[in-house]
Short mmCIF file of C-alpha atoms in Angstrom, two decimals:
data_model
loop_
_atom_site.label_atom_id
_atom_site.label_comp_id
_atom_site.label_asym_id
_atom_site.label_seq_id
_atom_site.Cartn_x
_atom_site.Cartn_y
_atom_site.Cartn_z
CA MET A 811 168.32 58.26 208.27
CA ASP A 812 165.50 57.44 210.50
CA THR A 813 162.46 59.48 210.33
CA VAL A 814 160.56 60.20 213.52
CA THR A 815 156.87 60.53 212.91
CA ARG A 816 154.90 62.97 215.44
CA PRO A 817 151.71 61.76 216.90
CA ARG A 818 148.68 62.51 214.81
CA ILE A 819 145.78 64.39 216.56
CA LEU A 820 142.50 64.52 214.45
CA VAL A 821 139.88 66.64 215.38
CA VAL A 822 136.30 66.04 213.74
CA GLY A 823 134.07 69.09 213.59
CA ALA A 824 134.53 72.74 213.61
CA GLY A 825 131.52 73.69 216.09
CA PHE A 826 132.02 75.14 219.51
CA ALA A 827 133.65 72.01 220.78
CA GLY A 828 135.98 71.32 218.12
CA VAL A 829 137.33 74.79 217.69
CA GLU A 830 137.85 75.30 221.31
CA CYS A 831 139.80 72.03 221.37
CA VAL A 832 142.19 73.01 218.41
CA ARG A 833 142.88 76.53 219.71
CA ARG A 834 143.82 75.24 223.16
CA LEU A 835 146.04 72.64 221.34
CA GLU A 836 147.72 75.20 219.12
CA ARG A 837 148.44 77.35 222.22
CA LYS A 838 149.62 74.64 224.60
CA LEU A 839 151.35 72.07 222.31
CA ALA A 840 155.01 72.44 221.10
CA PRO A 841 155.12 72.67 217.25
CA ASP A 842 157.29 69.27 217.35
CA GLU A 843 155.09 67.49 220.00
CA ALA A 844 152.30 66.47 217.65
CA ASP A 845 150.67 67.28 214.39
CA VAL A 846 146.88 68.73 214.54
CA THR A 847 144.53 68.17 211.69
CA LEU A 848 140.75 69.37 211.73
CA VAL A 849 138.04 67.96 209.67
CA THR A 850 135.44 70.48 208.52
CA PRO A 851 133.69 71.34 205.27
CA PHE A 852 134.07 75.14 205.94
CA ALA A 853 137.06 77.00 207.34
CA TYR A 854 134.83 78.87 209.86
CA GLN A 855 133.10 78.31 213.32
CA LEU A 856 129.49 79.15 212.89
CA TYR A 857 128.15 81.11 216.03
CA LEU A 858 124.82 78.86 216.00
CA PRO A 859 122.79 81.04 218.71
CA LEU A 860 122.69 83.99 216.27
CA LEU A 861 121.48 82.22 213.25
CA PRO A 862 117.77 83.42 213.62
CA GLN A 863 119.05 87.25 213.40
CA VAL A 864 120.73 86.25 210.21
CA ALA A 865 117.54 84.71 208.67
CA SER A 866 115.70 87.82 209.90
CA GLY A 867 118.28 90.31 208.31
CA VAL A 868 119.72 91.97 211.68
CA LEU A 869 122.94 90.34 211.13
CA THR A 870 125.08 89.53 207.83
CA PRO A 871 126.03 86.00 207.40
CA GLN A 872 129.57 86.76 207.43
CA SER A 873 129.40 88.32 210.99
CA ILE A 874 128.77 85.00 212.60
CA ALA A 875 131.04 82.85 210.23
CA LEU A 876 134.37 83.03 212.34
CA SER A 877 137.45 82.22 210.08
CA LEU A 878 139.64 79.54 211.55
CA ARG A 879 142.71 81.16 209.88
CA ARG A 880 142.77 84.58 211.41
CA SER A 881 144.83 83.47 214.49
CA ARG A 882 148.27 84.05 214.28
CA LYS A 883 149.12 80.86 215.98
CA TYR A 884 147.21 78.97 213.52
CA ARG A 885 149.06 75.82 212.41
CA THR A 886 146.39 73.28 212.07
CA ARG A 887 146.06 71.53 208.91
CA ILE A 888 142.39 71.35 207.60
CA ILE A 889 140.73 68.77 205.50
CA PRO A 890 137.82 70.33 203.66
CA GLY A 891 135.19 67.59 204.03
CA GLY A 892 133.22 65.65 206.50
CA ALA A 893 133.94 62.57 208.34
CA ILE A 894 131.46 59.77 207.36
CA GLY A 895 132.89 56.60 209.17
CA VAL A 896 135.62 55.81 211.91
CA ASP A 897 137.19 52.53 212.34
CA LEU A 898 138.31 52.54 215.90
CA ARG A 899 140.40 49.16 215.60
CA SER A 900 142.43 50.59 212.76
CA LYS A 901 142.47 54.07 213.97
CA VAL A 902 141.23 55.26 210.52
CA CYS A 903 138.74 58.11 209.70
CA VAL A 904 137.09 57.90 206.57
CA ILE A 905 136.42 61.29 204.86
CA ARG A 906 134.42 62.75 202.09
CA THR A 907 135.79 65.96 200.76
CA ILE A 908 133.96 68.76 199.30
CA THR A 909 134.89 67.28 195.95
CA ASP A 910 133.29 63.93 196.81
CA LYS A 911 136.61 62.08 197.04
CA ILE A 912 136.79 59.56 199.82
CA VAL A 913 140.13 59.34 201.64
CA ASN A 914 141.29 57.40 204.57
CA GLU A 915 142.96 59.69 207.37
CA ARG A 916 144.93 57.90 210.05
CA TYR A 917 145.29 59.32 213.52
CA ASP A 918 146.90 58.33 217.11
CA TYR A 919 144.39 60.49 218.85
CA ILE A 920 140.88 61.28 217.51
CA VAL A 921 138.48 64.00 219.19
CA LEU A 922 135.04 63.51 217.91
CA ALA A 923 132.89 66.76 217.98
CA PRO A 924 130.92 66.22 214.67
CA GLY A 925 127.79 67.98 216.30
CA SER A 926 124.23 67.26 215.70
CA VAL A 927 121.71 67.38 212.75
CA THR A 928 117.95 68.31 212.57
CA ARG A 929 115.95 65.58 214.13
CA THR A 930 113.15 64.56 211.65
CA PHE A 931 110.35 61.98 211.98
CA ASP A 932 108.34 59.88 209.37
CA ILE A 933 105.94 62.57 208.38
CA PRO A 934 104.74 62.73 204.92
CA GLY A 935 106.28 65.61 202.96
CA LEU A 936 108.32 66.74 205.91
CA THR A 937 111.80 66.51 204.27
CA GLU A 938 110.84 67.50 200.99
CA HIS A 939 108.91 70.57 201.88
CA ALA A 940 110.22 71.90 205.02
CA PHE A 941 113.22 74.30 205.68
CA GLY A 942 115.61 73.86 208.40
CA MET A 943 117.59 76.24 210.61
CA LYS A 944 120.88 74.65 211.13
CA THR A 945 123.45 76.15 208.70
CA LEU A 946 124.34 79.40 207.47
CA ALA A 947 123.07 78.56 203.95
CA GLU A 948 119.70 77.71 205.39
CA ALA A 949 119.21 81.14 207.27
CA ALA A 950 120.30 83.11 204.31
CA TYR A 951 117.92 81.02 202.03
CA ILE A 952 114.99 81.39 204.41
CA ARG A 953 115.25 85.14 204.40
CA ASP A 954 115.18 85.17 200.71
CA HIS A 955 112.37 83.03 200.78
CA VAL A 956 110.32 84.89 203.32
CA ILE A 957 110.82 88.16 201.40
CA SER A 958 109.88 86.51 198.24
CA GLN A 959 106.66 85.34 199.52
CA LEU A 960 105.66 88.97 200.14
CA ASP A 961 106.86 90.07 196.72
CA LEU A 962 104.72 87.22 195.22
CA ALA A 963 101.78 87.99 197.50
CA ASP A 964 101.93 91.74 196.45
CA ALA A 965 102.10 90.62 192.65
CA SER A 966 98.95 88.03 193.00
CA ASP A 967 95.43 88.93 192.26
CA ASP A 968 94.22 85.64 193.60
CA PRO A 969 93.08 86.28 197.35
CA ALA A 970 93.68 82.36 198.10
CA GLU A 971 97.04 82.59 196.85
CA ARG A 972 97.91 85.89 198.61
CA ALA A 973 96.63 84.50 201.98
CA ALA A 974 98.60 81.27 201.75
CA ARG A 975 101.74 83.18 200.90
CA LEU A 976 101.48 85.38 204.07
CA GLN A 977 100.92 82.40 206.43
CA PHE A 978 104.13 80.84 207.89
CA VAL A 979 104.67 77.90 210.29
CA VAL A 980 107.44 77.14 212.54
CA VAL A 981 107.55 73.62 214.30
CA GLY A 982 109.66 73.59 217.57
CA GLY A 983 109.04 75.48 220.67
CA GLY A 984 112.69 75.29 221.95
CA TYR A 985 115.07 78.14 221.67
CA ALA A 986 115.85 77.79 217.97
CA GLY A 987 112.06 77.69 216.87
CA THR A 988 110.97 80.38 219.33
CA GLU A 989 113.64 82.86 218.31
CA THR A 990 113.36 82.03 214.65
CA ALA A 991 109.43 82.79 214.73
CA ALA A 992 110.07 85.85 216.92
CA CYS A 993 112.73 87.36 214.70
CA LEU A 994 111.21 86.49 211.24
CA GLN A 995 107.77 87.87 212.50
CA ARG A 996 109.48 91.29 213.12
CA LEU A 997 110.96 90.97 209.72
CA THR A 998 107.57 90.53 207.99
CA HIS A 999 105.81 93.10 210.07
CA ALA A 1000 108.57 95.85 209.26
CA ALA A 1001 108.57 94.75 205.68
CA VAL A 1002 104.95 94.80 204.85
CA GLN A 1003 104.84 98.58 205.63
CA ARG A 1004 106.72 98.98 202.09
CA TYR A 1005 103.98 96.96 200.37
CA PRO A 1006 101.03 99.32 200.26
CA ARG A 1007 98.83 96.61 198.40
CA LEU A 1008 99.32 93.86 201.23
CA ASP A 1009 96.92 94.02 204.19
CA PRO A 1010 99.22 93.48 207.48
CA GLY A 1011 96.32 91.67 209.06
CA LEU A 1012 96.78 88.61 206.51
CA ILE A 1013 100.21 87.96 207.83
CA LYS A 1014 99.92 85.03 210.23
CA TRP A 1015 102.69 83.23 212.10
CA HIS A 1016 102.12 79.79 213.67
CA LEU A 1017 104.67 78.18 216.34
CA ILE A 1018 103.65 74.75 217.25
CA ASP A 1019 105.27 72.15 219.57
CA ILE A 1020 104.23 68.89 220.48
CA ALA A 1021 105.35 69.50 224.18
CA PRO A 1022 102.83 71.02 226.63
CA LYS A 1023 105.25 74.05 227.60
CA LEU A 1024 107.18 76.58 225.69
CA MET A 1025 110.99 76.35 226.51
CA PRO A 1026 110.27 74.29 229.65
CA GLU A 1027 114.20 74.84 230.71
CA LEU A 1028 113.13 78.34 231.41
CA GLY A 1029 110.82 77.52 233.99
CA ASP A 1030 106.99 78.20 234.06
CA LYS A 1031 107.09 82.01 234.78
CA LEU A 1032 109.62 82.97 232.10
CA GLY A 1033 108.20 80.34 229.65
CA ARG A 1034 104.83 82.00 229.94
CA SER A 1035 106.33 85.46 229.70
CA ALA A 1036 107.99 84.46 226.36
CA GLN A 1037 104.48 82.92 225.10
CA GLU A 1038 102.98 86.24 226.15
CA ILE A 1039 105.38 88.24 224.25
CA LEU A 1040 104.73 86.28 221.06
CA ARG A 1041 101.01 86.28 221.17
CA ARG A 1042 101.04 90.11 221.68
CA ARG A 1043 102.76 90.23 218.35
CA GLY A 1044 100.42 88.15 216.79
CA ILE A 1045 102.09 84.79 216.78
CA GLU A 1046 99.66 81.84 217.22
CA VAL A 1047 101.22 79.77 219.73
CA SER A 1048 99.98 76.04 219.89
CA LEU A 1049 101.16 73.34 222.18
CA GLY A 1050 100.55 69.84 222.16
CA VAL A 1051 100.49 69.87 218.50
CA SER A 1052 102.62 68.75 215.67
CA ILE A 1053 102.27 68.22 211.95
CA ALA A 1054 100.56 65.25 210.34
CA LYS A 1055 101.79 66.05 206.74
CA ALA A 1056 103.04 68.79 204.54
CA SER A 1057 102.71 69.37 200.79
CA PRO A 1058 104.03 72.58 198.71
CA GLU A 1059 100.89 74.64 199.51
CA GLU A 1060 99.61 73.48 202.89
CA VAL A 1061 100.36 71.85 206.14
CA THR A 1062 97.93 69.72 208.10
CA PHE A 1063 98.29 69.85 212.04
CA THR A 1064 97.81 66.81 214.21
CA ASP A 1065 94.51 68.42 215.68
CA GLY A 1066 93.06 68.56 212.28
CA ARG A 1067 93.67 71.98 211.18
CA VAL A 1068 94.78 72.63 207.48
CA VAL A 1069 96.80 75.84 206.98
CA PRO A 1070 97.47 77.12 203.41
CA THR A 1071 101.11 77.83 203.41
CA HIS A 1072 104.29 78.07 201.30
CA THR A 1073 106.52 78.09 204.34
CA LEU A 1074 107.20 75.40 206.75
CA ILE A 1075 110.31 75.78 208.99
CA TRP A 1076 111.22 72.77 210.95
CA THR A 1077 113.23 73.27 214.30
CA ALA A 1078 111.81 70.45 216.35
CA GLY A 1079 115.13 69.32 217.94
CA VAL A 1080 118.40 67.88 217.10
CA VAL A 1081 119.99 64.29 217.16
CA ALA A 1082 123.65 63.28 217.14
CA SER A 1083 125.37 63.41 213.93
CA PRO A 1084 125.02 60.08 211.91
CA LEU A 1085 128.89 59.51 212.26
CA ILE A 1086 128.32 58.23 215.86
CA ALA A 1087 126.35 55.20 214.50
CA THR A 1088 129.40 54.18 212.33
CA LEU A 1089 131.64 53.46 215.26
CA GLY A 1090 129.36 50.67 216.71
CA ALA A 1091 130.09 51.85 220.23
CA GLU A 1092 127.62 52.28 223.01
CA THR A 1093 125.16 55.27 222.99
CA VAL A 1094 122.70 56.97 225.18
CA LYS A 1095 119.85 58.07 223.14
CA GLY A 1096 122.01 58.55 220.28
CA ARG A 1097 124.92 60.35 221.84
CA LEU A 1098 128.21 58.40 222.49
CA ALA A 1099 128.45 57.21 225.83
CA VAL A 1100 131.71 58.56 227.36
CA THR A 1101 133.25 58.79 230.80
CA SER A 1102 133.42 62.12 232.80
CA GLU A 1103 137.06 62.49 231.34
CA LEU A 1104 135.44 62.76 227.78
CA CYS A 1105 136.88 59.25 226.99
CA LEU A 1106 135.27 56.44 224.93
CA PRO A 1107 135.65 53.33 227.38
CA GLY A 1108 137.73 50.49 225.86
CA HIS A 1109 139.47 52.50 223.33
CA ASP A 1110 142.61 54.26 223.76
CA GLY A 1111 143.11 57.80 222.48
CA VAL A 1112 139.41 58.34 221.35
CA PHE A 1113 137.70 61.19 222.99
CA ALA A 1114 134.07 62.73 222.37
CA LEU A 1115 132.36 65.91 223.42
CA GLY A 1116 129.49 68.37 222.31
CA ASP A 1117 126.08 67.41 220.92
CA SER A 1118 127.23 63.80 219.95
CA ALA A 1119 128.49 62.75 223.22
CA ALA A 1120 126.54 61.91 226.32
CA VAL A 1121 128.95 63.53 228.86
CA PRO A 1122 128.24 62.99 232.48
CA ASP A 1123 126.92 66.06 234.30
CA LEU A 1124 128.78 65.88 237.53
CA ALA A 1125 127.25 69.33 238.84
CA LYS A 1126 123.79 67.88 238.63
CA GLY A 1127 124.43 64.22 239.56
CA ASP A 1128 121.85 61.48 239.64
CA GLY A 1129 122.97 60.17 236.03
CA ALA A 1130 122.32 63.30 234.20
CA VAL A 1131 124.26 64.26 231.01
CA CYS A 1132 125.14 67.64 229.88
CA PRO A 1133 122.71 69.21 227.53
CA PRO A 1134 123.79 69.92 224.04
CA THR A 1135 124.41 73.63 224.48
CA ALA A 1136 127.37 75.88 223.12
CA GLN A 1137 128.07 76.77 226.90
CA HIS A 1138 128.92 73.03 227.84
CA ALA A 1139 130.52 72.61 224.31
CA MET A 1140 133.09 75.48 224.70
CA ARG A 1141 134.10 74.31 228.17
CA GLN A 1142 134.45 70.57 227.22
CA GLY A 1143 136.58 71.59 224.16
CA LYS A 1144 139.34 73.06 226.53
CA LYS A 1145 138.94 70.11 228.76
CA VAL A 1146 139.23 67.56 226.08
CA ALA A 1147 142.40 69.31 224.60
CA ASP A 1148 144.09 69.28 228.15
CA ASN A 1149 143.30 65.66 228.26
CA VAL A 1150 144.63 64.69 224.99
CA MET A 1151 147.91 66.53 225.96
CA ALA A 1152 147.86 64.61 229.13
CA ALA A 1153 147.39 61.22 227.38
CA LEU A 1154 150.27 62.23 224.95
CA ARG A 1155 152.62 63.16 227.71
CA GLY A 1156 151.71 60.11 229.99
CA GLN A 1157 149.76 62.19 232.53
CA SER A 1158 146.40 61.61 234.30
CA LEU A 1159 143.35 62.76 232.84
CA GLN A 1160 140.81 65.36 234.53
CA ARG A 1161 137.06 65.12 234.64
CA TYR A 1162 134.73 67.61 233.40
CA GLU A 1163 132.63 69.50 235.65
CA HIS A 1164 130.83 72.82 234.85
CA LYS A 1165 127.61 74.28 236.61
CA ASP A 1166 125.35 75.78 234.06
CA LEU A 1167 125.40 79.54 234.08
CA GLY A 1168 122.03 80.05 232.94
CA LEU A 1169 119.84 80.70 229.61
CA VAL A 1170 119.17 83.78 227.34
CA VAL A 1171 116.44 84.10 224.46
CA ASP A 1172 116.57 86.93 222.45
CA LEU A 1173 113.17 87.68 220.86
CA GLY A 1174 114.25 90.55 218.82
CA GLY A 1175 113.80 94.52 219.54
CA LYS A 1176 113.49 95.03 223.13
CA ASP A 1177 111.88 91.71 223.90
CA ALA A 1178 113.95 88.91 225.64
CA VAL A 1179 113.80 86.54 228.67
CA SER A 1180 117.01 85.54 230.37
CA LYS A 1181 117.85 83.54 233.48
CA PRO A 1182 121.58 84.03 234.33
CA LEU A 1183 122.65 82.27 237.32
CA GLY A 1184 119.01 81.68 238.13
CA VAL A 1185 117.80 85.32 238.17
CA GLU A 1186 114.76 85.67 235.99
CA LEU A 1187 114.88 88.76 233.73
CA ARG A 1188 112.35 90.27 231.15
CA GLY A 1189 112.50 93.04 228.71
CA VAL A 1190 115.28 95.47 228.30
CA PRO A 1191 117.50 94.01 230.95
CA ALA A 1192 117.11 90.44 229.58
CA GLN A 1193 118.00 91.56 226.42
CA ALA A 1194 121.07 93.41 227.53
CA VAL A 1195 122.11 90.16 229.28
CA ALA A 1196 121.32 88.01 226.16
CA ARG A 1197 123.17 90.30 223.48
CA GLY A 1198 125.89 90.97 226.02
CA TYR A 1199 126.38 87.15 226.38
CA HIS A 1200 126.46 86.36 223.00
CA TRP A 1201 128.67 89.55 222.09
CA SER A 1202 131.50 88.32 224.54
CA ALA A 1203 131.22 84.65 223.42
CA LEU A 1204 132.34 85.67 219.76
CA ARG A 1205 135.82 84.55 219.51
CA THR A 1206 137.37 87.39 217.38
CA ASN A 1207 137.46 91.03 217.68
CA VAL A 1208 136.49 91.24 214.13
CA ALA A 1209 133.39 89.45 214.53
CA LYS A 1210 132.58 91.31 217.91
CA THR A 1211 132.79 94.53 215.71
CA ARG A 1212 130.71 93.35 212.97
CA VAL A 1213 128.01 92.01 215.04
CA MET A 1214 127.81 95.25 217.26
CA THR A 1215 127.87 97.25 214.08
CA ASN A 1216 125.09 95.22 212.37
CA TRP A 1217 122.91 95.67 215.84
CA LEU A 1218 123.61 99.50 215.93
CA LEU A 1219 122.91 99.83 212.07
CA ASN A 1220 119.71 97.77 212.25
CA ALA A 1221 118.51 99.70 215.40
CA VAL A 1222 119.04 103.07 213.52
CA ALA A 1223 118.24 102.35 210.06
CA GLY A 1224 116.14 99.15 209.82
CA ASP A 1225 116.25 96.58 207.09
CA ASP A 1226 116.27 97.04 203.54
CA PHE A 1227 114.01 93.89 202.68
CA VAL A 1228 115.97 92.92 199.51
CA ARG A 1229 116.49 89.22 198.55
CA THR A 1230 120.49 88.54 198.32
CA GLY A 1231 120.20 85.86 195.37
CA PHE A 1232 120.86 82.74 197.53
CA GLN A 1233 117.30 81.41 196.43
CA ALA A 1234 117.72 79.60 193.28
CA ARG A 1235 114.86 78.66 190.84
CA LYS A 1236 115.14 74.91 192.16
CA PRO A 1237 113.74 74.86 195.81
CA ALA A 1238 116.20 73.67 198.40
CA ARG A 1239 114.71 72.12 201.54
CA LEU A 1240 115.62 70.15 204.56
CA LYS A 1241 116.72 67.09 202.76
CA ASP A 1242 118.99 69.35 200.63
CA PHE A 1243 121.51 70.86 203.26
CA GLU A 1244 122.66 68.54 205.93
CA TYR A 1245 123.51 65.49 203.56
CA THR A 1246 122.44 62.75 206.36
CA ASP A 1247 122.51 60.05 203.75
CA SER A 1248 126.25 60.39 203.07
CA TYR A 1249 127.37 58.13 206.13
CA LEU A 1250 128.67 54.65 205.96
CA THR A 1251 127.61 51.74 207.95
CA PRO A 1252 130.14 50.18 210.37
CA GLU A 1253 130.52 47.08 208.08
CA GLU A 1254 131.16 49.72 204.99
CA VAL A 1255 133.77 51.42 207.23
CA ARG A 1256 135.56 48.07 207.85
CA GLU A 1257 135.36 46.92 204.23
CA ARG A 1258 136.68 50.34 203.10
CA VAL A 1259 139.58 50.48 205.51
CA GLU A 1260 140.64 46.84 204.84
CA GLY A 1261 140.16 47.26 201.16
CA ARG A 1262 142.28 50.24 200.92
CA THR A 1263 140.15 51.44 198.07
CA ALA A 1264 141.72 54.99 198.61
CA GLY A 1265 144.76 56.31 200.07
CA SER A 1266 145.55 58.81 202.67
CA LEU A 1267 145.64 62.47 202.26
#
């Protein structure tokens, strides 16, 4: 009896781009038309824009971790792990599972949406002593850490130690850094009321960025408005400044200032996943160079999108590429699914084009700045737009219900300022969460695939 093998579609990454692609493939493909496999360490999609609210305790971690298995149409096979190399010639993806087993997964069509990792620089002590804000574990850990600094300061009789534990440094004046500083400052401002031995004036937040402007994408007026909101709350904003070195108990800025602190949060941008470097293909500032149809030139059946792909921005023109935002990633996910199905069926591919709908920045409480469709908003109207956009973008009704309930409960009852136990005795810093040293070189990928050192799943 002849066995007919269905085409194998492999999707790498369960971020906005990868999940939207998988969902559309499940809806549009007939069950016998192709097999769909998703590679991801976790069987959930993380709604990354709300991560600062998890760190500040406004939202619970579960509320922004959207299960991939809730859909009734769900039929995708999930490999729990991360892709660490791709051999485009042999059409094999090398995967390290969550048990550290390395396997080769063959494919006919591959969708590369591995996302991005935190961008770091060769700064002494950075990866050893800084926290990131890219994963759910990091957000939960940072919340525990910040509250523990209040606990330790309250218990200390050493004025120098107390002052150091109540100073916090956030590096990165983009959306992630600005929202992180704003949300965590609100947390400490509210929490210190429960510590009668602590002087609220000792709590100091620093937001620094090497750029001359805060969130330049917002424009000068809204950027200045956001900066004024932060300064009014007591957050010291320093632009044109970065850090020169970091140690467990202090951070040295490039302008010579030395800040005693036990908390350094690094959010100074992202770079494409190291997986892209294993392909040996052309890149644009580290992102995979693709066509407007989201294809990798010269390689049939290879598609890339999201943060790791330099997708031409046809709406802007002049050689622009789409920014690494959730808005573009979600729409690219749907388009790439359509193009994978078109390639499967021998049809023509379509180009991706989307005009940016605007930006929203939630600074917590009644503070926000937003620019929907070019209209500049501040305060409560901006907050309504920001939270309305995020709420509507959540993929499941369960997630929407949880987030709305958390918002209402926090507005009425406030926070309990408890540590949840994620913080272990051994510190976990930037280098411990993203595993950027796990990827193979192109030569190692080729050697592994040709050597057949492990079978396929």
